[in-house]
Amino acid sequence: MLRFEGVHTHIGAYHILHGVEMTVPEGAITLLLGRNGVGKTTTLRTLMGLWQASRGRIVFEGKDITHYPTPDIARLGIAYVPENMGIFADLSVAENLLLAARAAPSLGALPRERVDWIFELFPAMKTFWQHPAGKLSGGQKQMLAVSRAIIEPRRLLVVDEPSKGLAPAIIDNMIQAFAALKAQGVTVLLVEQNLNFARQLGDHVVVMDNGQVVHQGAMGAFMADESLQQSLLGLAL
Amino acid sequence: MSMLQRWRAAAPGQDALPWLLAPLLALLAWPLVGSTDTWITLTVAGLAMGMIIFLMASGLTLVFGLMDVLNFGHGLFIALGAYMATSVWGWLGAATEVADWGLNLLAVGLAMAAGMTLAALVGWAFERLIVRPVYGQHLKQILITMGGMIMGEELIKAFWGPLQMALPLPEALRGAFWWGDAALEKYRLVAVAVGLAVWALQVSVLTRTKVGLLIRAGVQDREMVEALGYRIRALFVGVFVAGSALAGLGGVMWGLYQQNVVPQIGAQVNVLIFIVLIMGGLGSTGGAVIGALLVGLMANYTGFLAPKLALFSNIALMAAVLLWRPQGLYPVVNR
């Protein structure tokens, strides 16, 4: 579904990505792993056109989207949940979702089935529907960020560290939500540092180091190989 | 839900204290002015001036909030609005000189429509030719937009002439209503009404329409708005043009308030506008309303009590507000 072909990214004078090569298969959850600062977030931002690739190609469903503007990439059906969640704090939960639902001109036109499904995945969204998003807790903000990404059917969800800074109970809630998405066949590219999260959800794994992909393959095989985990991540899953 | 409540709902985490500043300033001025009648007259004049300044400033604060653009050429749109009003006055001739409320308000309405249209068209060209090449470059933005305003002023001189032009109030809007011994000038009441109507419209658009939500979201995090699939530059052009039109409207109102027009009218009022924006918090329309009312009231009270301190008093007020809230009263944009 998604392919990175030798992608390089520079941010100012810094050369961050050094020829990233990776594939994200359709209908699976792909975990992008690696130590801090190896280029995972830069990879996602380059995919979304928020930082421009200086070399290489990004191909999504056969289209070269390397130099597409960010809105055009989103309109191909790619939803992005950034590390900082990107919540509009001054808008209500409902208004945040309305902006994500591009086809809905008003709150009354939000797709009812999707909203009900979101309420099922994250009951807090129903409780705080009219609440200003800035007043939500960290976990609720993350739920809103994910809800925003799925309020309309998307081809690919790109999520940057959804469990960062969350309490264990909320992480469990988030794992269940992603498991439900996985059951529906949604394709997800997920950056995650929480190993429990990664182990429970991943179908496919891509490991990065120093701006390059150093391993990719099935999650099961990766989990079974402790020495590989030790050599790539410095710890065992 | 009242307008203020809607703003409170739209601005969570923001306390209501700044809304008390204008009434507090008015109350503090009361004993200093001495006469209650004079105080009422000055307060109405201050509110009228404040609402006109708000009209001129509200577009600019959104332009900054949305795209981080410092437009020092905003005064040009104000000047164009004011000059367009002089042309409309010339075309209408006697319609402004007979004491007929209907005819006179129609004349003011036509001047507003013409001023807004011209300012919007020039605003569109200004964004395309002058602002767009310098996105993200603050120093160049300041220099080129100031240059654009100087060029615009020269074109105004070429078209309308370099001398001061009279812009008399229509006959029915001259004079005052009397409330006891307090004179409430008719035009100032009209200015307050127009200002409140435009503010209500803005609040309505910003809180009840999807475009309004996008503008508010874009002011907070434009990158995320783009990641949701919206072309923020198109939105910005719309806001820039609407802000220019509002400046044109403010220019018509300001010209009539002064009853004369000079090519530098926009540049003269630019200082007050920037005081309002900084005081209110860059990107905040609610902050701009409060800032504009404070500036209007302060200018009128000090104009009466100590005329030589009029501009200084507003700068001192801004300094006091910034000591209290360094990011302005309601900061939306933290860049």
Coordinates of C-alpha atoms in Angstrom, one line a residue:
Chain A
M1 CA 0.0 0.0 0.0
L2 CA 2.8 2.4 1.0
R3 CA 6.4 2.3 -0.1
F4 CA 9.4 4.5 0.8
E5 CA 12.1 4.2 -1.8
G6 CA 15.5 5.6 -0.7
V7 CA 13.9 8.7 1.1
H8 CA 16.3 11.3 2.4
T9 CA 15.1 14.3 4.5
H10 CA 17.1 17.3 5.6
I11 CA 15.8 19.7 8.2
G12 CA 17.9 22.9 7.8
A13 CA 21.5 21.8 7.9
Y14 CA 20.7 18.4 9.5
H15 CA 20.5 15.3 7.4
I16 CA 17.9 13.2 9.3
L17 CA 16.7 10.4 7.0
H18 CA 19.4 8.6 5.1
G19 CA 17.7 6.6 2.3
V20 CA 14.7 5.1 4.1
E21 CA 13.4 1.9 2.4
M22 CA 10.2 0.4 3.8
T23 CA 6.9 -1.1 2.9
V24 CA 3.6 -0.9 4.7
P25 CA 1.3 -3.8 3.7
E26 CA -2.5 -3.2 3.3
G27 CA -4.8 -4.3 6.1
A28 CA -2.1 -4.7 8.7
I29 CA -0.7 -2.8 11.6
T30 CA 2.9 -1.9 10.9
L31 CA 5.0 -0.9 13.9
L32 CA 7.8 1.5 13.4
L33 CA 10.3 0.9 16.2
G34 CA 13.7 2.3 17.1
R35 CA 15.5 4.2 19.8
N36 CA 14.8 7.9 20.4
G37 CA 16.1 10.2 17.7
V38 CA 16.5 7.6 15.0
G39 CA 14.1 9.4 12.6
K40 CA 10.7 7.7 13.2
T41 CA 8.7 11.0 13.6
T42 CA 10.6 12.5 10.7
T43 CA 9.6 9.5 8.6
L44 CA 5.9 10.2 9.4
R45 CA 6.2 13.9 8.8
T46 CA 7.9 13.4 5.5
L47 CA 5.1 11.0 4.5
M48 CA 2.6 13.7 5.4
G49 CA 4.5 16.4 3.4
L50 CA 5.1 18.4 6.6
W51 CA 8.8 18.1 5.8
Q52 CA 9.9 17.7 2.3
A53 CA 12.0 14.7 1.2
S54 CA 15.2 15.9 -0.4
R55 CA 15.7 12.7 -2.4
G56 CA 13.9 9.4 -3.0
R57 CA 10.2 8.5 -3.6
I58 CA 7.1 7.9 -1.4
V59 CA 4.6 5.8 -3.3
F60 CA 1.0 5.4 -2.0
E61 CA -1.3 3.0 -3.9
G62 CA 0.8 3.4 -7.0
K63 CA 1.0 7.2 -6.9
D64 CA 4.2 9.1 -6.3
I65 CA 3.2 11.5 -3.5
T66 CA 6.7 12.6 -2.6
H67 CA 6.0 16.3 -3.4
Y68 CA 2.3 16.4 -2.9
P69 CA 1.1 19.3 -0.5
T70 CA 0.0 18.1 2.9
P71 CA -3.8 18.7 2.2
D72 CA -3.6 16.6 -1.0
I73 CA -1.9 13.8 0.9
A74 CA -4.7 13.9 3.5
R75 CA -7.3 13.8 0.8
L76 CA -5.9 10.6 -0.5
G77 CA -7.3 9.0 2.7
I78 CA -4.3 9.2 5.0
A79 CA -5.1 10.3 8.5
Y80 CA -2.3 11.6 10.7
V81 CA -2.2 11.7 14.5
P82 CA 1.0 13.6 15.5
E83 CA 3.0 13.0 18.6
N84 CA 1.6 16.2 20.2
M85 CA -1.9 15.0 19.2
G86 CA -2.7 18.3 17.4
I87 CA -5.9 18.9 19.3
F88 CA -7.6 22.2 18.8
A89 CA -7.8 23.2 22.4
D90 CA -10.3 26.1 22.0
L91 CA -12.8 23.9 20.1
S92 CA -15.2 21.4 21.7
V93 CA -14.8 17.6 21.2
A94 CA -17.7 17.7 18.7
E95 CA -16.1 20.6 16.7
N96 CA -12.7 18.8 16.6
L97 CA -14.5 15.9 15.0
L98 CA -16.5 18.0 12.7
L99 CA -13.3 19.5 11.2
A100 CA -11.9 16.0 10.7
A101 CA -15.1 15.0 8.9
R102 CA -14.5 16.9 5.7
A103 CA -17.7 15.8 4.0
A104 CA -19.9 17.0 6.9
P105 CA -20.9 20.7 6.7
S106 CA -22.3 20.8 10.2
L107 CA -22.5 18.8 13.4
G108 CA -25.9 17.5 12.4
A109 CA -24.3 16.0 9.3
L110 CA -21.7 13.9 11.1
P111 CA -21.9 10.3 10.1
R112 CA -24.1 8.8 12.8
E113 CA -22.8 5.3 12.6
R114 CA -19.1 6.4 12.8
V115 CA -19.9 8.6 15.8
D116 CA -21.7 5.7 17.6
W117 CA -18.7 3.5 16.8
I118 CA -16.3 6.1 18.3
F119 CA -18.5 6.4 21.4
E120 CA -18.2 2.6 21.7
L121 CA -14.4 2.6 21.4
F122 CA -14.0 5.7 23.6
P123 CA -17.0 6.3 25.9
A124 CA -15.3 9.5 27.2
M125 CA -15.9 11.2 23.8
K126 CA -19.7 10.9 24.4
T127 CA -19.3 12.2 28.0
F128 CA -17.3 15.2 27.0
W129 CA -19.0 15.8 23.6
Q130 CA -19.6 19.5 24.1
H131 CA -16.6 20.0 26.4
P132 CA -13.7 22.2 25.3
A133 CA -10.9 19.8 24.1
G134 CA -8.3 21.8 26.0
K135 CA -9.9 20.8 29.3
L136 CA -9.6 17.0 28.6
S137 CA -7.0 14.9 30.3
G138 CA -3.9 13.7 28.4
G139 CA -5.5 10.3 27.7
Q140 CA -8.8 11.8 26.6
K141 CA -7.0 14.1 24.2
Q142 CA -5.2 11.1 22.7
M143 CA -8.6 9.4 22.3
L144 CA -9.9 12.5 20.6
A145 CA -6.9 12.6 18.3
V146 CA -7.5 8.9 17.3
S147 CA -11.3 9.5 17.0
R148 CA -10.6 12.4 14.7
A149 CA -8.5 10.1 12.5
I150 CA -11.3 7.6 12.1
I151 CA -14.5 9.8 12.0
E152 CA -14.5 9.1 8.3
P153 CA -13.2 5.9 6.6
R154 CA -9.5 6.4 5.7
R155 CA -7.2 4.2 3.7
L156 CA -4.2 4.6 6.1
L157 CA -3.9 5.8 9.7
V158 CA -0.5 7.2 10.6
V159 CA -0.1 7.5 14.4
D160 CA 2.9 8.8 16.3
E161 CA 3.3 7.3 19.8
P162 CA -0.4 7.1 20.9
S163 CA 0.6 5.7 24.4
K164 CA 3.1 8.4 25.2
G165 CA 2.6 9.7 28.8
L166 CA -0.6 7.8 29.3
A167 CA -1.7 5.8 32.4
P168 CA -1.6 2.0 32.1
A169 CA -5.4 1.8 32.2
I170 CA -5.8 4.2 29.3
I171 CA -3.1 2.4 27.3
D172 CA -5.1 -0.8 27.7
N173 CA -8.2 1.2 26.4
M174 CA -6.1 2.4 23.5
I175 CA -4.8 -1.1 22.7
Q176 CA -8.4 -2.4 22.6
A177 CA -9.3 0.4 20.2
F178 CA -6.5 -0.4 17.9
A179 CA -7.4 -4.1 18.1
A180 CA -10.9 -3.1 17.0
L181 CA -9.5 -1.1 14.1
K182 CA -7.3 -4.0 13.2
A183 CA -10.3 -6.4 13.2
Q184 CA -12.0 -4.1 10.7
G185 CA -9.0 -4.3 8.3
V186 CA -7.8 -0.7 8.8
T187 CA -4.2 -0.2 7.7
V188 CA -2.1 1.5 10.4
L189 CA 1.4 2.7 10.5
L190 CA 2.3 3.2 14.2
V191 CA 5.3 4.6 15.8
E192 CA 5.5 3.2 19.4
Q193 CA 7.9 3.0 22.2
N194 CA 5.6 1.0 24.5
L195 CA 6.7 -2.6 24.0
N196 CA 3.5 -4.1 25.4
F197 CA 1.6 -2.0 22.9
A198 CA 3.8 -3.0 20.1
R199 CA 3.8 -6.7 21.0
Q200 CA 0.0 -6.9 21.2
L201 CA -0.8 -5.0 18.0
G202 CA 1.9 -5.4 15.4
D203 CA 1.6 -7.6 12.3
H204 CA 4.6 -6.2 10.6
V205 CA 7.6 -4.5 12.1
V206 CA 10.1 -1.9 10.7
V207 CA 13.1 -1.0 12.9
M208 CA 15.0 2.2 12.3
D209 CA 18.5 3.2 13.4
N210 CA 20.4 6.4 12.5
G211 CA 17.9 7.6 9.9
Q212 CA 17.8 4.2 8.1
V213 CA 15.6 1.1 8.1
V214 CA 17.8 -1.7 9.6
H215 CA 15.2 -4.5 9.7
Q216 CA 11.6 -5.2 8.5
G217 CA 9.5 -8.3 8.5
A218 CA 6.7 -10.1 10.3
M219 CA 6.2 -9.2 14.0
G220 CA 6.0 -12.8 15.0
A221 CA 9.4 -13.7 13.6
F222 CA 10.9 -10.6 15.2
M223 CA 9.4 -11.4 18.6
A224 CA 10.8 -14.9 18.4
D225 CA 14.3 -13.7 17.9
E226 CA 15.6 -12.2 21.1
S227 CA 19.1 -11.7 19.9
L228 CA 17.8 -9.7 16.9
Q229 CA 15.7 -7.5 19.3
Q230 CA 18.8 -7.0 21.5
S231 CA 21.0 -6.0 18.7
L232 CA 18.4 -3.6 17.1
L233 CA 16.7 -2.1 20.1
G234 CA 19.1 -2.8 22.9
L235 CA 16.4 -4.8 24.8
A236 CA 14.1 -7.8 24.3
L237 CA 10.4 -7.6 23.7
Chain B
M1 CA -26.5 32.0 24.6
S2 CA -25.3 35.6 24.7
M3 CA -22.4 36.8 22.6
L4 CA -20.1 36.9 25.6
Q5 CA -21.1 33.5 26.7
R6 CA -20.5 32.2 23.2
W7 CA -17.0 33.7 23.3
R8 CA -16.4 32.2 26.7
A9 CA -17.4 28.8 25.3
A10 CA -15.1 29.3 22.4
A11 CA -12.2 30.2 24.6
P12 CA -11.9 27.6 27.3
G13 CA -9.4 28.2 30.1
Q14 CA -9.6 31.9 29.5
D15 CA -10.9 33.9 32.5
A16 CA -13.4 36.7 32.3
L17 CA -11.2 39.2 34.1
P18 CA -10.1 41.1 31.0
W19 CA -13.7 41.9 30.2
L20 CA -13.9 43.9 33.4
L21 CA -11.0 46.2 32.4
A22 CA -13.1 48.6 30.2
P23 CA -15.8 49.1 32.9
L24 CA -13.0 49.5 35.5
L25 CA -11.3 52.1 33.5
A26 CA -14.6 54.0 33.0
L27 CA -15.3 53.9 36.7
L28 CA -11.8 55.1 37.6
A29 CA -12.2 58.0 35.2
W30 CA -15.5 59.1 36.6
P31 CA -14.2 61.0 39.7
L32 CA -11.3 62.3 37.7
V33 CA -13.6 63.9 35.1
G34 CA -15.7 65.4 37.8
S35 CA -19.0 66.0 36.0
T36 CA -21.2 63.0 35.4
D37 CA -22.6 64.4 32.2
T38 CA -19.2 65.1 30.7
W39 CA -18.2 61.6 31.8
I40 CA -21.1 60.0 29.9
T41 CA -20.3 62.0 26.8
L42 CA -16.7 61.0 26.9
T43 CA -17.6 57.4 27.6
V44 CA -19.9 57.1 24.6
A45 CA -17.2 58.8 22.5
G46 CA -14.6 56.3 23.8
L47 CA -16.9 53.4 23.0
A48 CA -17.5 54.7 19.5
M49 CA -13.8 55.2 18.8
G50 CA -13.1 51.8 20.3
M51 CA -15.6 50.0 18.1
I52 CA -14.3 51.7 15.0
I53 CA -10.7 50.7 15.9
F54 CA -12.0 47.2 16.5
L55 CA -13.4 47.1 13.0
M56 CA -10.0 48.1 11.6
A57 CA -8.0 45.7 13.9
S58 CA -10.1 42.5 13.9
G59 CA -9.0 41.4 10.4
L60 CA -5.4 42.0 11.1
T61 CA -5.3 40.0 14.3
L62 CA -6.7 36.9 12.4
V63 CA -4.3 37.5 9.5
F64 CA -1.4 37.3 12.0
G65 CA -2.9 34.4 13.9
L66 CA -3.6 32.3 10.9
M67 CA -0.4 32.7 8.9
D68 CA 2.0 34.5 11.2
V69 CA 2.0 37.5 8.8
L70 CA 3.0 40.9 10.1
N71 CA 1.1 43.3 7.8
F72 CA 2.2 46.8 8.5
G73 CA 0.4 48.0 5.3
H74 CA -3.0 47.4 6.8
G75 CA -3.5 51.2 7.1
L76 CA -3.7 51.4 3.3
F77 CA -7.1 49.6 3.3
I78 CA -8.3 52.1 6.0
A79 CA -7.2 55.0 3.8
L80 CA -8.9 53.5 0.7
G81 CA -12.1 53.1 2.6
A82 CA -12.1 56.7 3.8
Y83 CA -11.2 58.1 0.4
M84 CA -13.8 56.0 -1.3
A85 CA -16.4 57.6 1.1
T86 CA -15.3 61.1 -0.2
S87 CA -15.9 59.9 -3.8
V88 CA -19.4 58.5 -2.8
W89 CA -20.1 61.8 -1.1
G90 CA -19.2 63.6 -4.4
W91 CA -21.5 61.3 -6.5
L92 CA -24.4 61.6 -4.1
G93 CA -24.2 65.4 -3.8
A94 CA -27.3 66.7 -2.0
A95 CA -28.3 63.3 -0.6
T96 CA -26.0 63.9 2.4
E97 CA -27.0 67.5 2.9
V98 CA -30.7 67.1 3.6
A99 CA -31.8 66.0 7.1
D100 CA -33.4 62.8 6.0
W101 CA -32.5 59.7 8.1
G102 CA -33.4 57.3 5.4
L103 CA -31.4 59.1 2.7
N104 CA -28.5 59.8 5.0
L105 CA -28.2 56.2 6.2
L106 CA -28.4 55.0 2.6
A107 CA -25.5 57.3 1.7
V108 CA -23.4 56.0 4.6
G109 CA -24.4 52.4 3.6
L110 CA -23.3 53.0 0.0
A111 CA -20.0 54.6 1.2
M112 CA -19.4 51.5 3.4
A113 CA -20.2 49.1 0.5
A114 CA -17.9 51.0 -1.9
G115 CA -15.1 51.3 0.7
M116 CA -15.3 47.7 1.6
T117 CA -15.3 46.6 -2.0
L118 CA -12.3 48.7 -3.0
A119 CA -10.4 47.7 0.1
A120 CA -11.2 44.0 -0.5
L121 CA -10.0 44.1 -4.1
V122 CA -6.8 45.9 -3.2
G123 CA -6.4 43.5 -0.3
W124 CA -6.6 40.6 -2.7
A125 CA -3.9 42.1 -5.0
F126 CA -1.8 43.1 -2.0
E127 CA -1.8 39.5 -0.6
R128 CA -0.9 38.1 -4.0
L129 CA 1.8 40.5 -5.0
I130 CA 3.3 41.7 -1.8
V131 CA 2.6 39.3 1.1
R132 CA 2.8 35.9 -0.6
P133 CA 6.4 36.1 -1.7
V134 CA 7.5 36.7 1.9
Y135 CA 5.6 34.1 3.9
G136 CA 7.6 33.1 7.0
Q137 CA 10.1 36.0 6.7
H138 CA 9.1 38.5 9.3
L139 CA 11.7 41.2 8.6
K140 CA 10.9 41.2 4.9
Q141 CA 7.2 41.2 5.7
I142 CA 7.6 44.4 7.8
L143 CA 9.7 46.1 5.1
I144 CA 7.7 45.2 2.1
T145 CA 4.2 45.8 3.6
M146 CA 5.4 49.2 4.9
G147 CA 6.7 49.8 1.3
G148 CA 3.4 48.7 -0.1
M149 CA 1.5 51.2 2.1
I150 CA 3.8 54.0 1.1
M151 CA 3.2 53.2 -2.6
G152 CA -0.5 53.0 -1.9
E153 CA -0.5 56.4 -0.3
E154 CA 1.3 57.9 -3.3
L155 CA -1.3 56.4 -5.6
I156 CA -4.0 57.9 -3.4
K157 CA -2.4 61.3 -3.8
A158 CA -2.2 60.8 -7.5
F159 CA -5.9 59.8 -7.7
W160 CA -7.6 62.0 -5.1
G161 CA -4.9 64.7 -4.6
P162 CA -2.4 65.3 -1.8
L163 CA -4.5 67.8 0.2
Q164 CA -6.9 67.1 3.1
M165 CA -10.4 66.4 1.9
A166 CA -13.6 67.1 3.9
L167 CA -15.9 64.2 4.7
P168 CA -18.7 65.9 6.5
L169 CA -21.3 63.9 8.4
P170 CA -24.7 63.6 6.7
E171 CA -27.1 66.2 8.0
A172 CA -29.2 63.8 10.0
L173 CA -26.2 62.3 11.8
R174 CA -24.9 65.7 13.0
G175 CA -25.6 67.0 16.5
A176 CA -26.5 65.1 19.6
F177 CA -29.3 63.5 21.6
W178 CA -29.4 65.0 25.0
W179 CA -29.7 62.9 28.2
G180 CA -30.0 65.3 31.0
D181 CA -27.0 67.6 30.3
A182 CA -25.0 64.8 28.7
A183 CA -24.6 65.1 24.9
L184 CA -24.7 61.7 23.1
E185 CA -23.5 62.5 19.6
K186 CA -25.7 60.7 17.0
Y187 CA -22.9 59.5 14.8
R188 CA -21.1 58.0 17.7
L189 CA -24.1 56.0 18.7
V190 CA -24.4 54.8 15.0
A191 CA -20.7 53.8 15.2
V192 CA -21.2 51.8 18.4
A193 CA -24.2 50.1 16.7
V194 CA -22.3 49.3 13.6
G195 CA -19.3 48.0 15.6
L196 CA -21.5 45.8 17.8
A197 CA -23.3 44.4 14.7
V198 CA -20.0 43.5 13.0
W199 CA -18.7 42.0 16.1
A200 CA -21.8 39.9 16.5
L201 CA -21.5 38.8 12.9
Q202 CA -17.9 37.8 13.4
V203 CA -18.7 35.8 16.5
S204 CA -21.5 34.1 14.7
V205 CA -19.3 33.2 11.8
L206 CA -16.4 32.1 14.0
T207 CA -18.5 29.9 16.3
R208 CA -21.4 28.7 14.1
T209 CA -19.9 27.9 10.7
K210 CA -17.4 25.4 9.6
V211 CA -15.3 28.1 7.9
G212 CA -15.2 29.9 11.2
L213 CA -14.1 26.8 13.0
L214 CA -11.4 26.3 10.5
I215 CA -10.2 29.8 11.0
R216 CA -10.1 29.3 14.8
A217 CA -8.4 26.0 14.4
G218 CA -5.9 27.4 11.9
V219 CA -5.0 30.2 14.4
Q220 CA -4.2 27.5 16.9
D221 CA -2.4 24.9 14.7
R222 CA -2.3 25.5 11.0
E223 CA -0.2 22.4 10.3
M224 CA -2.9 20.2 11.8
V225 CA -5.6 21.9 9.8
E226 CA -3.5 21.1 6.6
A227 CA -3.0 17.5 7.8
L228 CA -6.8 17.2 8.0
G229 CA -7.0 18.0 4.3
Y230 CA -7.8 21.7 4.2
R231 CA -5.8 24.2 2.1
I232 CA -5.0 26.8 4.6
R233 CA -3.6 29.3 2.1
A234 CA -7.0 29.6 0.4
L235 CA -8.5 30.2 3.8
F236 CA -5.9 32.8 4.6
V237 CA -6.5 34.6 1.3
G238 CA -10.2 34.7 2.3
V239 CA -9.4 36.0 5.8
F240 CA -7.0 38.6 4.4
V241 CA -9.6 39.9 1.9
A242 CA -12.3 40.0 4.6
G243 CA -9.9 41.7 7.0
S244 CA -9.1 44.3 4.3
A245 CA -12.8 44.9 3.7
L246 CA -13.3 45.4 7.4
A247 CA -10.4 47.9 7.4
G248 CA -12.2 49.6 4.5
L249 CA -15.4 49.8 6.5
G250 CA -13.4 51.1 9.5
G251 CA -11.8 53.7 7.2
V252 CA -15.2 55.0 6.2
M253 CA -16.3 55.2 9.8
W254 CA -13.0 56.7 11.0
G255 CA -13.1 59.3 8.2
L256 CA -16.6 60.3 9.2
Y257 CA -15.6 60.4 12.8
Q258 CA -12.7 62.8 12.0
Q259 CA -14.8 64.5 9.3
N260 CA -11.8 64.9 7.1
V261 CA -9.4 62.6 5.2
V262 CA -5.6 62.8 4.5
P263 CA -3.5 60.3 2.6
Q264 CA -1.8 59.3 5.9
I265 CA -5.0 58.5 7.7
G266 CA -4.2 54.8 7.7
A267 CA -0.6 55.2 8.8
Q268 CA -1.8 57.5 11.6
V269 CA -4.2 55.0 13.0
N270 CA -1.8 52.0 12.5
V271 CA -0.1 52.8 15.8
L272 CA -3.4 52.5 17.7
I273 CA -4.2 49.3 15.9
F274 CA -1.0 47.6 16.8
I275 CA -1.4 48.7 20.4
V276 CA -4.8 47.0 20.4
L277 CA -3.5 43.8 18.8
I278 CA -0.5 43.5 21.2
M279 CA -2.7 44.3 24.2
G280 CA -5.5 41.9 23.2
G281 CA -3.2 39.0 22.3
L282 CA -2.1 38.3 18.8
G283 CA -4.7 36.2 17.0
S284 CA -7.6 36.9 19.4
T285 CA -10.7 38.6 18.2
G286 CA -12.1 38.8 21.8
G287 CA -8.8 40.4 22.9
A288 CA -9.0 42.9 20.1
V289 CA -12.5 44.0 21.2
I290 CA -11.3 44.6 24.8
G291 CA -8.1 46.3 23.6
A292 CA -10.0 48.6 21.2
L293 CA -12.4 49.6 23.9
L294 CA -9.6 50.4 26.3
V295 CA -7.8 52.4 23.7
G296 CA -10.9 54.4 22.8
L297 CA -11.9 55.1 26.4
M298 CA -8.3 56.0 27.4
A299 CA -7.8 58.3 24.4
N300 CA -11.0 60.2 25.2
Y301 CA -10.5 60.5 29.0
T302 CA -6.9 61.6 28.7
G303 CA -7.9 63.9 25.7
F304 CA -10.1 65.7 28.1
L305 CA -8.0 65.5 31.3
A306 CA -4.5 65.9 29.8
P307 CA -4.6 66.2 26.0
K308 CA -0.8 66.1 25.6
L309 CA -0.7 62.7 27.2
A310 CA -3.3 61.1 24.9
L311 CA -1.0 58.8 22.9
F312 CA 1.4 58.2 25.8
S313 CA -1.5 57.1 28.0
N314 CA -2.4 54.3 25.5
I315 CA 1.2 53.2 25.4
A316 CA 1.4 53.2 29.2
L317 CA -1.9 51.2 29.2
M318 CA -0.3 48.7 26.9
A319 CA 2.8 48.5 29.1
A320 CA 0.6 47.9 32.2
V321 CA -1.4 45.2 30.4
L322 CA 1.8 43.5 29.3
L323 CA 3.2 43.6 32.8
W324 CA 0.1 41.8 33.9
R325 CA -0.2 39.4 31.0
P326 CA 3.0 39.4 28.9
Q327 CA 1.4 37.5 26.0
G328 CA -1.6 39.9 25.9
L329 CA -5.1 39.6 27.4
Y330 CA -6.1 36.5 25.5
P331 CA -3.1 35.0 23.7
V332 CA -4.0 32.5 21.0
V333 CA -0.8 32.4 19.1
N334 CA 2.5 31.6 20.9
R335 CA 5.2 31.9 18.3

